Amino acid sequence: MKPSKTSDRSQSGRTDRPRTDRPSPRLRLLPGISSERRGFVLAWWGFALTFGGMRLLTWLIHIDVAGVGDIQAGGVHIHHYVWGILLLAAVGAAGLVERSARARAWMGLAYGVGLALVLDEAALLISLEDVYWDTEGGVSIALAIAVIALAGSVLAVTRGRRASRGGGGQE
């Protein structure tokens, strides 16, 4: 026999209505990391994963894997730094108008992706020649690894600063 409802609360104390004091599941991304820091962590991950992914994708194009090819417009190859610059421009514009924690997290991720797309072709931008697979192309790899290492180190070193100063929030 079912107990009758006398209020909107069940026996467990839960309501049938959504609670407004609990954060949305989307905002619980990376629990334990403050909302101020979440965008930086996502930028770091976005950068590292995009850099690795682009190196893999361009290698597959380089060895002529079926179904994988360059993006072209009117017969002209569009390098992936172009998409990175466009993404960085969009993040910059969004940052001028949006300040919510959720938006900062998404902008951080997009920033990392865009920066990786640009820095992966830094050697091309420096020499103004397509040196991606040449010895000079190693500049891009060295630069990207340095960015990953430096940003990761800064994130690691600054992880507990706020909590140790008595800020009370979790890092």
CSV table of C-alpha atoms in Angstrom, one decimal:
chain,number,residue,atom,x,y,z
A,1,MET,CA,0.0,0.0,0.0
A,2,LYS,CA,1.4,3.4,-1.0
A,3,PRO,CA,1.5,6.2,1.6
A,4,SER,CA,-0.6,9.2,0.8
A,5,LYS,CA,1.1,12.5,0.0
A,6,THR,CA,0.3,15.2,2.5
A,7,SER,CA,2.9,17.6,1.1
A,8,ASP,CA,5.2,17.9,-1.9
A,9,ARG,CA,7.9,16.2,0.1
A,10,SER,CA,8.4,12.4,0.0
A,11,GLN,CA,9.6,10.4,2.9
A,12,SER,CA,13.2,11.0,2.0
A,13,GLY,CA,12.8,14.7,2.3
A,14,ARG,CA,13.2,15.4,-1.4
A,15,THR,CA,10.8,17.5,-3.3
A,16,ASP,CA,9.3,16.8,-6.7
A,17,ARG,CA,10.4,20.3,-7.8
A,18,PRO,CA,14.0,21.0,-8.9
A,19,ARG,CA,16.1,22.6,-6.1
A,20,THR,CA,17.5,26.0,-7.0
A,21,ASP,CA,20.3,25.9,-4.3
A,22,ARG,CA,22.2,23.1,-6.0
A,23,PRO,CA,24.4,23.9,-9.0
A,24,SER,CA,23.5,22.6,-12.4
A,25,PRO,CA,25.3,19.4,-13.4
A,26,ARG,CA,27.1,21.3,-16.1
A,27,LEU,CA,28.5,23.7,-13.5
A,28,ARG,CA,29.9,20.7,-11.6
A,29,LEU,CA,32.6,20.2,-14.2
A,30,LEU,CA,35.9,19.6,-12.5
A,31,PRO,CA,34.7,19.4,-8.9
A,32,GLY,CA,37.0,20.8,-6.3
A,33,ILE,CA,38.4,23.5,-8.7
A,34,SER,CA,37.1,27.0,-8.1
A,35,SER,CA,35.0,28.7,-10.7
A,36,GLU,CA,37.7,31.4,-11.1
A,37,ARG,CA,40.3,28.7,-11.9
A,38,ARG,CA,38.3,26.4,-14.0
A,39,GLY,CA,38.7,28.3,-17.2
A,40,PHE,CA,42.5,28.2,-16.8
A,41,VAL,CA,42.5,24.4,-16.2
A,42,LEU,CA,40.2,23.8,-19.2
A,43,ALA,CA,42.4,26.1,-21.3
A,44,TRP,CA,45.5,24.0,-20.4
A,45,TRP,CA,43.7,20.7,-21.1
A,46,GLY,CA,42.2,22.1,-24.3
A,47,PHE,CA,45.6,23.3,-25.5
A,48,ALA,CA,47.4,20.0,-24.7
A,49,LEU,CA,44.7,17.8,-26.3
A,50,THR,CA,44.2,19.9,-29.4
A,51,PHE,CA,47.9,20.1,-30.0
A,52,GLY,CA,48.3,16.4,-29.8
A,53,GLY,CA,45.1,15.9,-31.9
A,54,MET,CA,46.3,18.2,-34.6
A,55,ARG,CA,49.7,16.6,-34.7
A,56,LEU,CA,48.0,13.2,-35.2
A,57,LEU,CA,45.6,14.6,-37.8
A,58,THR,CA,48.3,16.3,-39.8
A,59,TRP,CA,50.4,13.2,-39.7
A,60,LEU,CA,47.5,11.1,-41.0
A,61,ILE,CA,47.1,13.7,-43.8
A,62,HIS,CA,50.9,13.6,-44.4
A,63,ILE,CA,50.9,9.8,-44.8
A,64,ASP,CA,47.8,9.9,-47.1
A,65,VAL,CA,45.4,8.0,-45.0
A,66,ALA,CA,42.2,7.4,-47.0
A,67,GLY,CA,39.4,9.8,-46.1
A,68,VAL,CA,41.6,12.3,-44.3
A,69,GLY,CA,42.6,15.4,-46.1
A,70,ASP,CA,43.3,19.1,-46.1
A,71,ILE,CA,40.6,21.8,-45.9
A,72,GLN,CA,40.7,23.9,-49.1
A,73,ALA,CA,38.8,26.8,-50.4
A,74,GLY,CA,39.1,27.5,-54.1
A,75,GLY,CA,42.0,25.1,-54.4
A,76,VAL,CA,43.9,27.0,-51.6
A,77,HIS,CA,44.9,25.1,-48.5
A,78,ILE,CA,43.6,26.7,-45.3
A,79,HIS,CA,46.1,26.1,-42.5
A,80,HIS,CA,44.7,25.4,-39.1
A,81,TYR,CA,46.2,28.5,-37.6
A,82,VAL,CA,43.4,30.4,-39.4
A,83,TRP,CA,40.7,28.5,-37.5
A,84,GLY,CA,42.7,29.2,-34.3
A,85,ILE,CA,42.9,33.0,-35.0
A,86,LEU,CA,39.1,33.0,-35.6
A,87,LEU,CA,38.4,31.1,-32.4
A,88,LEU,CA,40.7,33.4,-30.4
A,89,ALA,CA,38.9,36.4,-31.8
A,90,ALA,CA,35.5,34.9,-30.9
A,91,VAL,CA,36.7,34.2,-27.3
A,92,GLY,CA,38.0,37.7,-27.0
A,93,ALA,CA,34.7,39.2,-28.2
A,94,ALA,CA,32.8,36.9,-25.8
A,95,GLY,CA,35.0,37.8,-22.9
A,96,LEU,CA,34.1,41.5,-23.4
A,97,VAL,CA,30.4,40.8,-22.8
A,98,GLU,CA,30.1,37.5,-20.7
A,99,ARG,CA,31.4,37.1,-17.2
A,100,SER,CA,29.5,34.1,-15.8
A,101,ALA,CA,31.4,31.2,-14.3
A,102,ARG,CA,29.9,28.8,-16.9
A,103,ALA,CA,30.9,31.1,-19.8
A,104,ARG,CA,34.5,31.6,-18.4
A,105,ALA,CA,34.9,27.8,-18.3
A,106,TRP,CA,33.7,27.4,-22.0
A,107,MET,CA,35.8,30.4,-23.0
A,108,GLY,CA,38.9,28.9,-21.3
A,109,LEU,CA,38.4,25.7,-23.2
A,110,ALA,CA,37.9,27.5,-26.5
A,111,TYR,CA,41.0,29.7,-25.8
A,112,GLY,CA,43.2,26.7,-25.2
A,113,VAL,CA,42.0,25.1,-28.4
A,114,GLY,CA,42.5,28.2,-30.5
A,115,LEU,CA,45.9,28.9,-29.0
A,116,ALA,CA,47.0,25.3,-29.8
A,117,LEU,CA,45.8,25.7,-33.4
A,118,VAL,CA,47.9,28.8,-33.8
A,119,LEU,CA,51.1,27.7,-32.0
A,120,ASP,CA,51.1,24.3,-33.8
A,121,GLU,CA,51.9,26.3,-36.9
A,122,ALA,CA,54.2,28.9,-35.2
A,123,ALA,CA,57.2,27.8,-37.3
A,124,LEU,CA,55.2,28.5,-40.5
A,125,LEU,CA,54.2,31.9,-39.2
A,126,ILE,CA,57.8,32.7,-38.3
A,127,SER,CA,59.4,31.6,-41.5
A,128,LEU,CA,56.4,32.3,-43.8
A,129,GLU,CA,57.0,28.9,-45.4
A,130,ASP,CA,55.3,25.6,-44.9
A,131,VAL,CA,58.0,24.0,-42.8
A,132,TYR,CA,55.6,21.8,-40.7
A,133,TRP,CA,57.4,18.6,-41.4
A,134,ASP,CA,60.8,20.1,-41.9
A,135,THR,CA,63.5,20.5,-39.2
A,136,GLU,CA,62.4,24.1,-38.8
A,137,GLY,CA,59.0,22.8,-37.9
A,138,GLY,CA,60.4,21.6,-34.6
A,139,VAL,CA,60.0,25.2,-33.3
A,140,SER,CA,56.3,24.7,-33.1
A,141,ILE,CA,56.7,21.5,-31.2
A,142,ALA,CA,59.2,23.0,-28.8
A,143,LEU,CA,57.0,26.0,-28.2
A,144,ALA,CA,53.9,24.0,-27.6
A,145,ILE,CA,55.6,21.7,-25.1
A,146,ALA,CA,57.1,24.7,-23.3
A,147,VAL,CA,53.6,26.2,-23.1
A,148,ILE,CA,52.1,23.0,-21.8
A,149,ALA,CA,54.9,22.6,-19.2
A,150,LEU,CA,54.9,26.2,-18.1
A,151,ALA,CA,51.1,26.5,-17.8
A,152,GLY,CA,50.9,23.1,-16.0
A,153,SER,CA,53.6,24.1,-13.6
A,154,VAL,CA,51.9,27.4,-12.8
A,155,LEU,CA,48.6,25.6,-12.2
A,156,ALA,CA,50.3,23.1,-10.0
A,157,VAL,CA,52.3,25.7,-8.0
A,158,THR,CA,49.3,28.0,-7.4
A,159,ARG,CA,46.8,25.2,-6.7
A,160,GLY,CA,46.5,25.7,-2.9
A,161,ARG,CA,47.3,29.4,-2.6
A,162,ARG,CA,43.8,30.5,-1.9
A,163,ALA,CA,42.9,27.8,0.6
A,164,SER,CA,46.2,28.3,2.5
A,165,ARG,CA,45.5,32.1,2.9
A,166,GLY,CA,42.2,31.3,4.7
A,167,GLY,CA,40.0,31.9,1.7
A,168,GLY,CA,37.9,28.9,2.8
A,169,GLY,CA,37.1,27.8,-0.8
A,170,GLN,CA,38.2,24.6,-2.3
A,171,GLU,CA,40.8,24.7,-5.0
